[in-house]
């Protein structure tokens, strides 16, 4: 989807369609909205994912900007409640984003990545969105078929569980790279591409996960500055960016599971 796999657009699209369809991701639909995410990172009006709500949108204008603003319910301030919400977001946030654009921008809330006529897409994208949906139908058909042949439990074990693991890391990485108390979100009159791209946090997940994830989590700044760069150059590029950016380079070595819980709890809105 980033155009970094091959110099050939056809090879990129065919490979992307096959692999994304196998993961129940509508390739072209995601390609277009993810492109907008890169073009409008951390803009309150241009970004496409994890766009924070404003304090006024939540009806909290006259309340303090502390955890106490959320609700008068004591239960919703407990660690168990926040942990439950984090698990829901991590496992099911991705399909909810595809189905109803959860965490998306105000103009497109409720819009579906499966609808060719969605406000997310241009009219000329219509048939590519249809092709994306066809890929999902083929994968869904295969899942149903093998559920009858081998049992639903077997399919859940070999496909369902890995699918949820992929969802967890996809949502977690995206959320943590752009959501932090120290990371600003810009209005139209202050945002520009460089500011947005640098509102990205590189995070250390430990060398095993860093390697398994192809370092997308600890080279994400470079990924946003040079989104068409192949992943195998990202570590080298990051070392150069660190020197060039200096204090403007963002890095956090906090345990990512702690950061996931902490940032979900405290990063609930931005000031108007």
PDB file of C-alpha atoms in Angstrom:
ATOM      1  CA  UNK A   1       0.000   0.000   0.000  1.00  0.00           C
ATOM      2  CA  UNK A   2       2.954   2.347   0.529  1.00  0.00           C
ATOM      3  CA  UNK A   3       4.522   1.573  -2.847  1.00  0.00           C
ATOM      4  CA  UNK A   4       7.727   0.386  -1.155  1.00  0.00           C
ATOM      5  CA  UNK A   5       7.560  -3.321  -2.050  1.00  0.00           C
ATOM      6  CA  UNK A   6       8.443  -3.014  -5.732  1.00  0.00           C
ATOM      7  CA  UNK A   7       9.152  -0.404  -8.391  1.00  0.00           C
ATOM      8  CA  UNK A   8       6.183  -1.866 -10.262  1.00  0.00           C
ATOM      9  CA  UNK A   9       2.783  -0.508  -9.233  1.00  0.00           C
ATOM     10  CA  UNK A  10       1.148  -3.643 -10.637  1.00  0.00           C
ATOM     11  CA  UNK A  11       3.330  -5.936  -8.542  1.00  0.00           C
ATOM     12  CA  UNK A  12       2.599  -3.804  -5.464  1.00  0.00           C
ATOM     13  CA  UNK A  13      -1.145  -3.907  -6.026  1.00  0.00           C
ATOM     14  CA  UNK A  14      -1.419  -7.607  -6.873  1.00  0.00           C
ATOM     15  CA  UNK A  15       0.772  -8.640  -3.935  1.00  0.00           C
ATOM     16  CA  UNK A  16      -1.045  -6.224  -1.624  1.00  0.00           C
ATOM     17  CA  UNK A  17      -4.497  -7.405  -2.722  1.00  0.00           C
ATOM     18  CA  UNK A  18      -3.653 -11.082  -2.178  1.00  0.00           C
ATOM     19  CA  UNK A  19      -1.983 -10.649   1.213  1.00  0.00           C
ATOM     20  CA  UNK A  20      -4.438  -8.099   2.576  1.00  0.00           C
ATOM     21  CA  UNK A  21      -7.424 -10.155   1.425  1.00  0.00           C
ATOM     22  CA  UNK A  22      -5.983 -13.171   3.263  1.00  0.00           C
ATOM     23  CA  UNK A  23      -5.989 -11.037   6.433  1.00  0.00           C
ATOM     24  CA  UNK A  24      -9.578  -9.835   5.820  1.00  0.00           C
ATOM     25  CA  UNK A  25      -8.353  -6.323   5.029  1.00  0.00           C
ATOM     26  CA  UNK A  26      -9.856  -4.524   2.000  1.00  0.00           C
ATOM     27  CA  UNK A  27      -6.639  -3.642   0.190  1.00  0.00           C
ATOM     28  CA  UNK A  28      -7.538  -0.627  -1.921  1.00  0.00           C
ATOM     29  CA  UNK A  29      -9.863   0.773   0.744  1.00  0.00           C
ATOM     30  CA  UNK A  30      -7.090   0.696   3.322  1.00  0.00           C
ATOM     31  CA  UNK A  31      -4.527   1.904   0.796  1.00  0.00           C
ATOM     32  CA  UNK A  32      -6.456   5.120   0.170  1.00  0.00           C
ATOM     33  CA  UNK A  33      -7.298   5.968   3.778  1.00  0.00           C
ATOM     34  CA  UNK A  34      -3.824   5.021   4.995  1.00  0.00           C
ATOM     35  CA  UNK A  35      -2.363   7.300   2.354  1.00  0.00           C
ATOM     36  CA  UNK A  36      -4.458  10.108   3.819  1.00  0.00           C
ATOM     37  CA  UNK A  37      -3.111   9.220   7.267  1.00  0.00           C
ATOM     38  CA  UNK A  38       0.429   9.734   5.987  1.00  0.00           C
ATOM     39  CA  UNK A  39      -0.481  12.968   4.222  1.00  0.00           C
ATOM     40  CA  UNK A  40      -2.295  14.391   7.262  1.00  0.00           C
ATOM     41  CA  UNK A  41      -0.637  12.846  10.307  1.00  0.00           C
ATOM     42  CA  UNK A  42      -1.813  14.387  13.600  1.00  0.00           C
ATOM     43  CA  UNK A  43      -3.999  16.952  11.883  1.00  0.00           C
ATOM     44  CA  UNK A  44      -7.358  17.363  13.571  1.00  0.00           C
ATOM     45  CA  UNK A  45      -9.099  17.537  10.188  1.00  0.00           C
ATOM     46  CA  UNK A  46      -6.830  15.680   7.741  1.00  0.00           C
ATOM     47  CA  UNK A  47      -5.730  12.563   9.632  1.00  0.00           C
ATOM     48  CA  UNK A  48      -7.713   9.341   9.232  1.00  0.00           C
ATOM     49  CA  UNK A  49      -7.024   7.335  12.377  1.00  0.00           C
ATOM     50  CA  UNK A  50      -6.918   7.927  16.144  1.00  0.00           C
ATOM     51  CA  UNK A  51      -8.079  11.496  15.703  1.00  0.00           C
ATOM     52  CA  UNK A  52      -8.702  12.662  19.286  1.00  0.00           C
ATOM     53  CA  UNK A  53     -11.983  14.216  20.332  1.00  0.00           C
ATOM     54  CA  UNK A  54     -11.931  17.765  21.617  1.00  0.00           C
ATOM     55  CA  UNK A  55     -12.909  18.734  25.137  1.00  0.00           C
ATOM     56  CA  UNK A  56     -15.996  20.584  23.875  1.00  0.00           C
ATOM     57  CA  UNK A  57     -17.048  17.627  21.705  1.00  0.00           C
ATOM     58  CA  UNK A  58     -17.202  15.516  24.856  1.00  0.00           C
ATOM     59  CA  UNK A  59     -19.239  18.208  26.601  1.00  0.00           C
ATOM     60  CA  UNK A  60     -16.551  18.873  29.197  1.00  0.00           C
ATOM     61  CA  UNK A  61     -15.903  22.579  28.717  1.00  0.00           C
ATOM     62  CA  UNK A  62     -16.412  23.430  32.382  1.00  0.00           C
ATOM     63  CA  UNK A  63     -14.659  20.427  33.861  1.00  0.00           C
ATOM     64  CA  UNK A  64     -10.979  20.075  34.838  1.00  0.00           C
ATOM     65  CA  UNK A  65      -8.563  18.372  32.429  1.00  0.00           C
ATOM     66  CA  UNK A  66      -7.876  15.465  34.789  1.00  0.00           C
ATOM     67  CA  UNK A  67      -9.036  11.825  34.868  1.00  0.00           C
ATOM     68  CA  UNK A  68     -11.965  12.926  37.044  1.00  0.00           C
ATOM     69  CA  UNK A  69     -13.630  14.645  34.092  1.00  0.00           C
ATOM     70  CA  UNK A  70     -14.575  11.383  32.389  1.00  0.00           C
ATOM     71  CA  UNK A  71     -17.613  10.350  34.374  1.00  0.00           C
ATOM     72  CA  UNK A  72     -19.150  10.449  37.789  1.00  0.00           C
ATOM     73  CA  UNK A  73     -19.150   6.646  37.859  1.00  0.00           C
ATOM     74  CA  UNK A  74     -16.519   5.312  40.244  1.00  0.00           C
ATOM     75  CA  UNK A  75     -16.359   2.007  38.337  1.00  0.00           C
ATOM     76  CA  UNK A  76     -15.197   3.726  35.154  1.00  0.00           C
ATOM     77  CA  UNK A  77     -12.161   5.051  37.016  1.00  0.00           C
ATOM     78  CA  UNK A  78     -10.965   1.609  38.093  1.00  0.00           C
ATOM     79  CA  UNK A  79      -7.920  -0.099  36.524  1.00  0.00           C
ATOM     80  CA  UNK A  80     -10.102  -3.101  35.602  1.00  0.00           C
ATOM     81  CA  UNK A  81     -12.399  -0.906  33.514  1.00  0.00           C
ATOM     82  CA  UNK A  82      -9.529   0.739  31.621  1.00  0.00           C
ATOM     83  CA  UNK A  83      -7.842  -2.614  31.076  1.00  0.00           C
ATOM     84  CA  UNK A  84     -11.089  -4.008  29.667  1.00  0.00           C
ATOM     85  CA  UNK A  85     -11.392  -1.055  27.281  1.00  0.00           C
ATOM     86  CA  UNK A  86      -7.766  -1.439  26.183  1.00  0.00           C
ATOM     87  CA  UNK A  87      -8.324  -5.125  25.386  1.00  0.00           C
ATOM     88  CA  UNK A  88     -11.449  -4.285  23.374  1.00  0.00           C
ATOM     89  CA  UNK A  89      -9.602  -1.631  21.388  1.00  0.00           C
ATOM     90  CA  UNK A  90      -6.562  -3.835  20.807  1.00  0.00           C
ATOM     91  CA  UNK A  91      -8.447  -6.912  19.599  1.00  0.00           C
ATOM     92  CA  UNK A  92     -11.483  -5.419  17.878  1.00  0.00           C
ATOM     93  CA  UNK A  93     -10.510  -1.825  17.130  1.00  0.00           C
ATOM     94  CA  UNK A  94      -9.221  -2.756  13.680  1.00  0.00           C
ATOM     95  CA  UNK A  95     -12.409  -4.397  12.330  1.00  0.00           C
ATOM     96  CA  UNK A  96     -14.461  -1.592  13.912  1.00  0.00           C
ATOM     97  CA  UNK A  97     -12.298   0.946  12.104  1.00  0.00           C
ATOM     98  CA  UNK A  98     -12.929  -0.863   8.812  1.00  0.00           C
ATOM     99  CA  UNK A  99     -16.659  -1.295   9.442  1.00  0.00           C
ATOM    100  CA  UNK A 100     -17.574   2.117  10.883  1.00  0.00           C
ATOM    101  CA  UNK A 101     -14.367   4.165  10.856  1.00  0.00           C
ATOM    102  CA  UNK A 102     -14.032   4.066  14.633  1.00  0.00           C
ATOM    103  CA  UNK A 103     -11.432   6.612  15.816  1.00  0.00           C
ATOM    104  CA  UNK A 104     -11.624   8.296  12.411  1.00  0.00           C
ATOM    105  CA  UNK A 105     -12.109  12.002  11.662  1.00  0.00           C
ATOM    106  CA  UNK A 106     -15.316  13.877  12.365  1.00  0.00           C
ATOM    107  CA  UNK A 107     -16.364  14.172   8.705  1.00  0.00           C
ATOM    108  CA  UNK A 108     -16.325  10.401   8.186  1.00  0.00           C
ATOM    109  CA  UNK A 109     -17.527   8.901  11.469  1.00  0.00           C
ATOM    110  CA  UNK A 110     -19.597   5.817  10.742  1.00  0.00           C
ATOM    111  CA  UNK A 111     -18.257   5.490   7.187  1.00  0.00           C
ATOM    112  CA  UNK A 112     -17.460   1.963   6.000  1.00  0.00           C
ATOM    113  CA  UNK A 113     -14.298   0.826   4.207  1.00  0.00           C
ATOM    114  CA  UNK A 114     -16.450  -1.756   2.429  1.00  0.00           C
ATOM    115  CA  UNK A 115     -18.838   0.711   0.802  1.00  0.00           C
ATOM    116  CA  UNK A 116     -17.652   1.887  -2.652  1.00  0.00           C
ATOM    117  CA  UNK A 117     -19.816   5.000  -2.266  1.00  0.00           C
ATOM    118  CA  UNK A 118     -18.373   5.894   1.126  1.00  0.00           C
ATOM    119  CA  UNK A 119     -17.336   9.476   1.816  1.00  0.00           C
ATOM    120  CA  UNK A 120     -13.854   8.043   2.391  1.00  0.00           C
ATOM    121  CA  UNK A 121     -13.332   7.478  -1.328  1.00  0.00           C
ATOM    122  CA  UNK A 122     -13.442   9.352  -4.614  1.00  0.00           C
ATOM    123  CA  UNK A 123     -15.918   8.265  -7.335  1.00  0.00           C
ATOM    124  CA  UNK A 124     -13.054   6.961  -9.482  1.00  0.00           C
ATOM    125  CA  UNK A 125     -12.127   4.510  -6.688  1.00  0.00           C
ATOM    126  CA  UNK A 126     -15.472   2.685  -6.953  1.00  0.00           C
ATOM    127  CA  UNK A 127     -14.393  -0.484  -8.774  1.00  0.00           C
ATOM    128  CA  UNK A 128     -11.168  -0.837  -6.806  1.00  0.00           C
ATOM    129  CA  UNK A 129     -13.208  -0.864  -3.600  1.00  0.00           C
ATOM    130  CA  UNK A 130     -15.430  -3.539  -5.177  1.00  0.00           C
ATOM    131  CA  UNK A 131     -12.320  -5.588  -6.042  1.00  0.00           C
ATOM    132  CA  UNK A 132     -11.213  -5.248  -2.405  1.00  0.00           C
ATOM    133  CA  UNK A 133     -14.585  -6.558  -1.239  1.00  0.00           C
ATOM    134  CA  UNK A 134     -14.355  -9.499  -3.646  1.00  0.00           C
ATOM    135  CA  UNK A 135     -11.038 -10.463  -2.048  1.00  0.00           C
ATOM    136  CA  UNK A 136     -12.679 -10.474   1.384  1.00  0.00           C
ATOM    137  CA  UNK A 137     -15.567 -12.611   0.137  1.00  0.00           C
ATOM    138  CA  UNK A 138     -13.115 -15.181  -1.238  1.00  0.00           C
ATOM    139  CA  UNK A 139     -11.276 -15.337   2.083  1.00  0.00           C
ATOM    140  CA  UNK A 140     -14.508 -15.518   4.080  1.00  0.00           C
ATOM    141  CA  UNK A 141     -15.709 -18.338   1.811  1.00  0.00           C
ATOM    142  CA  UNK A 142     -12.494 -20.257   2.425  1.00  0.00           C
ATOM    143  CA  UNK A 143     -12.869 -19.787   6.199  1.00  0.00           C
ATOM    144  CA  UNK A 144     -16.435 -21.114   6.120  1.00  0.00           C
ATOM    145  CA  UNK A 145     -15.437 -24.033   3.880  1.00  0.00           C
ATOM    146  CA  UNK A 146     -12.561 -25.135   6.107  1.00  0.00           C
ATOM    147  CA  UNK A 147     -14.741 -24.712   9.183  1.00  0.00           C
ATOM    148  CA  UNK A 148     -17.043 -27.385   7.774  1.00  0.00           C
ATOM    149  CA  UNK A 149     -14.166 -29.602   6.643  1.00  0.00           C
ATOM    150  CA  UNK A 150     -11.982 -29.395   9.764  1.00  0.00           C
ATOM    151  CA  UNK A 151     -14.270 -27.775  12.408  1.00  0.00           C
ATOM    152  CA  UNK A 152     -14.680 -24.188  13.527  1.00  0.00           C
ATOM    153  CA  UNK A 153     -12.373 -24.797  16.498  1.00  0.00           C
ATOM    154  CA  UNK A 154      -9.537 -25.843  14.195  1.00  0.00           C
ATOM    155  CA  UNK A 155      -9.978 -22.789  11.989  1.00  0.00           C
ATOM    156  CA  UNK A 156     -10.136 -20.572  15.062  1.00  0.00           C
ATOM    157  CA  UNK A 157      -6.890 -22.080  16.306  1.00  0.00           C
ATOM    158  CA  UNK A 158      -4.958 -21.734  13.044  1.00  0.00           C
ATOM    159  CA  UNK A 159      -6.569 -18.582  11.647  1.00  0.00           C
ATOM    160  CA  UNK A 160      -8.687 -16.821  14.269  1.00  0.00           C
ATOM    161  CA  UNK A 161      -6.070 -16.579  17.025  1.00  0.00           C
ATOM    162  CA  UNK A 162      -3.284 -15.358  14.685  1.00  0.00           C
ATOM    163  CA  UNK A 163      -5.806 -12.894  13.224  1.00  0.00           C
ATOM    164  CA  UNK A 164      -6.451 -11.404  16.679  1.00  0.00           C
ATOM    165  CA  UNK A 165      -2.702 -11.216  17.354  1.00  0.00           C
ATOM    166  CA  UNK A 166      -2.218  -9.289  14.107  1.00  0.00           C
ATOM    167  CA  UNK A 167      -5.078  -6.984  15.118  1.00  0.00           C
ATOM    168  CA  UNK A 168      -3.478  -6.376  18.500  1.00  0.00           C
ATOM    169  CA  UNK A 169      -0.135  -5.295  17.113  1.00  0.00           C
ATOM    170  CA  UNK A 170      -1.617  -3.314  14.229  1.00  0.00           C
ATOM    171  CA  UNK A 171      -3.830  -1.247  16.539  1.00  0.00           C
ATOM    172  CA  UNK A 172      -1.258  -0.990  19.324  1.00  0.00           C
ATOM    173  CA  UNK A 173       1.544   0.185  17.060  1.00  0.00           C
ATOM    174  CA  UNK A 174      -0.624   2.781  15.333  1.00  0.00           C
ATOM    175  CA  UNK A 175      -2.111   4.032  18.599  1.00  0.00           C
ATOM    176  CA  UNK A 176       1.192   4.349  20.447  1.00  0.00           C
ATOM    177  CA  UNK A 177       3.125   5.924  17.575  1.00  0.00           C
ATOM    178  CA  UNK A 178       0.757   8.903  17.455  1.00  0.00           C
ATOM    179  CA  UNK A 179      -0.918   9.084  20.879  1.00  0.00           C
ATOM    180  CA  UNK A 180       0.944  10.465  23.856  1.00  0.00           C
ATOM    181  CA  UNK A 181       0.536  13.361  26.273  1.00  0.00           C
ATOM    182  CA  UNK A 182       3.698  14.914  24.785  1.00  0.00           C
ATOM    183  CA  UNK A 183       2.516  14.614  21.165  1.00  0.00           C
ATOM    184  CA  UNK A 184       0.452  17.532  19.810  1.00  0.00           C
ATOM    185  CA  UNK A 185      -2.409  17.441  17.322  1.00  0.00           C
ATOM    186  CA  UNK A 186      -2.657  20.481  15.079  1.00  0.00           C
ATOM    187  CA  UNK A 187      -5.491  22.589  13.729  1.00  0.00           C
ATOM    188  CA  UNK A 188      -5.548  23.648  10.079  1.00  0.00           C
ATOM    189  CA  UNK A 189      -3.828  26.958  10.704  1.00  0.00           C
ATOM    190  CA  UNK A 190      -0.818  25.396  12.454  1.00  0.00           C
ATOM    191  CA  UNK A 191      -0.443  22.001  10.769  1.00  0.00           C
ATOM    192  CA  UNK A 192       1.989  21.149   7.979  1.00  0.00           C
ATOM    193  CA  UNK A 193       3.392  17.872   6.679  1.00  0.00           C
ATOM    194  CA  UNK A 194       6.730  18.043   8.495  1.00  0.00           C
ATOM    195  CA  UNK A 195       5.128  18.920  11.827  1.00  0.00           C
ATOM    196  CA  UNK A 196       2.675  16.080  11.428  1.00  0.00           C
ATOM    197  CA  UNK A 197       5.270  13.501  10.393  1.00  0.00           C
ATOM    198  CA  UNK A 198       7.443  14.408  13.381  1.00  0.00           C
ATOM    199  CA  UNK A 199       4.485  13.906  15.753  1.00  0.00           C
ATOM    200  CA  UNK A 200       5.467  10.257  15.736  1.00  0.00           C
ATOM    201  CA  UNK A 201       7.051   8.332  18.599  1.00  0.00           C
ATOM    202  CA  UNK A 202       9.571   5.548  18.068  1.00  0.00           C
ATOM    203  CA  UNK A 203       9.070   2.901  20.752  1.00  0.00           C
ATOM    204  CA  UNK A 204      11.221  -0.021  21.855  1.00  0.00           C
ATOM    205  CA  UNK A 205       9.264  -3.297  22.191  1.00  0.00           C
ATOM    206  CA  UNK A 206      12.327  -5.390  23.042  1.00  0.00           C
ATOM    207  CA  UNK A 207      14.686  -6.898  20.486  1.00  0.00           C
ATOM    208  CA  UNK A 208      12.563  -9.997  19.795  1.00  0.00           C
ATOM    209  CA  UNK A 209       9.398  -8.052  18.944  1.00  0.00           C
ATOM    210  CA  UNK A 210      11.392  -5.292  17.233  1.00  0.00           C
ATOM    211  CA  UNK A 211      12.808  -7.936  14.900  1.00  0.00           C
ATOM    212  CA  UNK A 212       9.529  -9.805  14.370  1.00  0.00           C
ATOM    213  CA  UNK A 213       7.772  -6.523  13.568  1.00  0.00           C
ATOM    214  CA  UNK A 214      10.519  -5.519  11.104  1.00  0.00           C
ATOM    215  CA  UNK A 215      11.259  -2.517  13.345  1.00  0.00           C
ATOM    216  CA  UNK A 216       8.133  -0.636  12.294  1.00  0.00           C
ATOM    217  CA  UNK A 217       7.683   0.340  15.950  1.00  0.00           C
ATOM    218  CA  UNK A 218      11.167   1.778  16.565  1.00  0.00           C
ATOM    219  CA  UNK A 219      11.689   3.328  13.104  1.00  0.00           C
ATOM    220  CA  UNK A 220       8.242   4.854  12.699  1.00  0.00           C
ATOM    221  CA  UNK A 221       9.483   8.432  12.476  1.00  0.00           C
ATOM    222  CA  UNK A 222      11.521   7.501   9.405  1.00  0.00           C
ATOM    223  CA  UNK A 223       8.508   5.644   8.020  1.00  0.00           C
ATOM    224  CA  UNK A 224       6.434   8.820   8.177  1.00  0.00           C
ATOM    225  CA  UNK A 225       9.121  11.100   6.791  1.00  0.00           C
ATOM    226  CA  UNK A 226       9.937   8.657   3.949  1.00  0.00           C
ATOM    227  CA  UNK A 227       6.872   6.413   3.600  1.00  0.00           C
ATOM    228  CA  UNK A 228       7.987   4.840   0.302  1.00  0.00           C
ATOM    229  CA  UNK A 229      11.329   3.721   1.700  1.00  0.00           C
ATOM    230  CA  UNK A 230      11.719  -0.095   1.973  1.00  0.00           C
ATOM    231  CA  UNK A 231      11.616  -1.287   5.566  1.00  0.00           C
ATOM    232  CA  UNK A 232      15.120  -2.761   5.390  1.00  0.00           C
ATOM    233  CA  UNK A 233      16.581   0.760   5.142  1.00  0.00           C
ATOM    234  CA  UNK A 234      14.538   2.136   8.051  1.00  0.00           C
ATOM    235  CA  UNK A 235      17.093   1.467  10.798  1.00  0.00           C
ATOM    236  CA  UNK A 236      19.882   3.145   8.869  1.00  0.00           C
ATOM    237  CA  UNK A 237      17.647   6.099   8.043  1.00  0.00           C
ATOM    238  CA  UNK A 238      16.607   6.408  11.692  1.00  0.00           C
ATOM    239  CA  UNK A 239      20.212   6.793  12.835  1.00  0.00           C
ATOM    240  CA  UNK A 240      20.679   9.673  10.410  1.00  0.00           C
ATOM    241  CA  UNK A 241      17.366  11.251  11.403  1.00  0.00           C
ATOM    242  CA  UNK A 242      18.313  11.183  15.066  1.00  0.00           C
ATOM    243  CA  UNK A 243      21.372  13.306  14.294  1.00  0.00           C
ATOM    244  CA  UNK A 244      19.477  15.727  12.062  1.00  0.00           C
ATOM    245  CA  UNK A 245      16.393  16.127  14.226  1.00  0.00           C
ATOM    246  CA  UNK A 246      18.101  16.343  17.602  1.00  0.00           C
ATOM    247  CA  UNK A 247      15.542  17.344  20.259  1.00  0.00           C
ATOM    248  CA  UNK A 248      12.725  17.025  17.705  1.00  0.00           C
ATOM    249  CA  UNK A 249      13.209  13.256  17.448  1.00  0.00           C
ATOM    250  CA  UNK A 250      10.734  11.441  19.715  1.00  0.00           C
ATOM    251  CA  UNK A 251      11.668   8.146  21.369  1.00  0.00           C
ATOM    252  CA  UNK A 252      10.179   6.273  24.331  1.00  0.00           C
ATOM    253  CA  UNK A 253      11.702   3.156  25.889  1.00  0.00           C
ATOM    254  CA  UNK A 254       8.850   2.655  28.383  1.00  0.00           C
ATOM    255  CA  UNK A 255       7.391  -0.863  28.321  1.00  0.00           C
ATOM    256  CA  UNK A 256       4.854  -0.717  25.509  1.00  0.00           C
ATOM    257  CA  UNK A 257       2.147  -2.568  27.447  1.00  0.00           C
ATOM    258  CA  UNK A 258       2.371  -0.036  30.262  1.00  0.00           C
ATOM    259  CA  UNK A 259       2.300   2.810  27.715  1.00  0.00           C
ATOM    260  CA  UNK A 260      -0.729   1.265  26.042  1.00  0.00           C
ATOM    261  CA  UNK A 261      -2.671   1.232  29.309  1.00  0.00           C
ATOM    262  CA  UNK A 262      -1.419   4.616  30.505  1.00  0.00           C
ATOM    263  CA  UNK A 263      -1.987   6.476  27.230  1.00  0.00           C
ATOM    264  CA  UNK A 264      -5.442   5.002  26.735  1.00  0.00           C
ATOM    265  CA  UNK A 265      -6.420   6.137  30.235  1.00  0.00           C
ATOM    266  CA  UNK A 266      -5.017   9.656  30.092  1.00  0.00           C
ATOM    267  CA  UNK A 267      -5.133  10.637  26.400  1.00  0.00           C
ATOM    268  CA  UNK A 268      -8.904  11.032  26.147  1.00  0.00           C
ATOM    269  CA  UNK A 269      -9.261  14.446  24.506  1.00  0.00           C
ATOM    270  CA  UNK A 270      -7.364  17.534  23.361  1.00  0.00           C
ATOM    271  CA  UNK A 271      -8.077  21.081  24.411  1.00  0.00           C
ATOM    272  CA  UNK A 272     -10.079  23.192  21.966  1.00  0.00           C
TER     273      UNK A 272
END
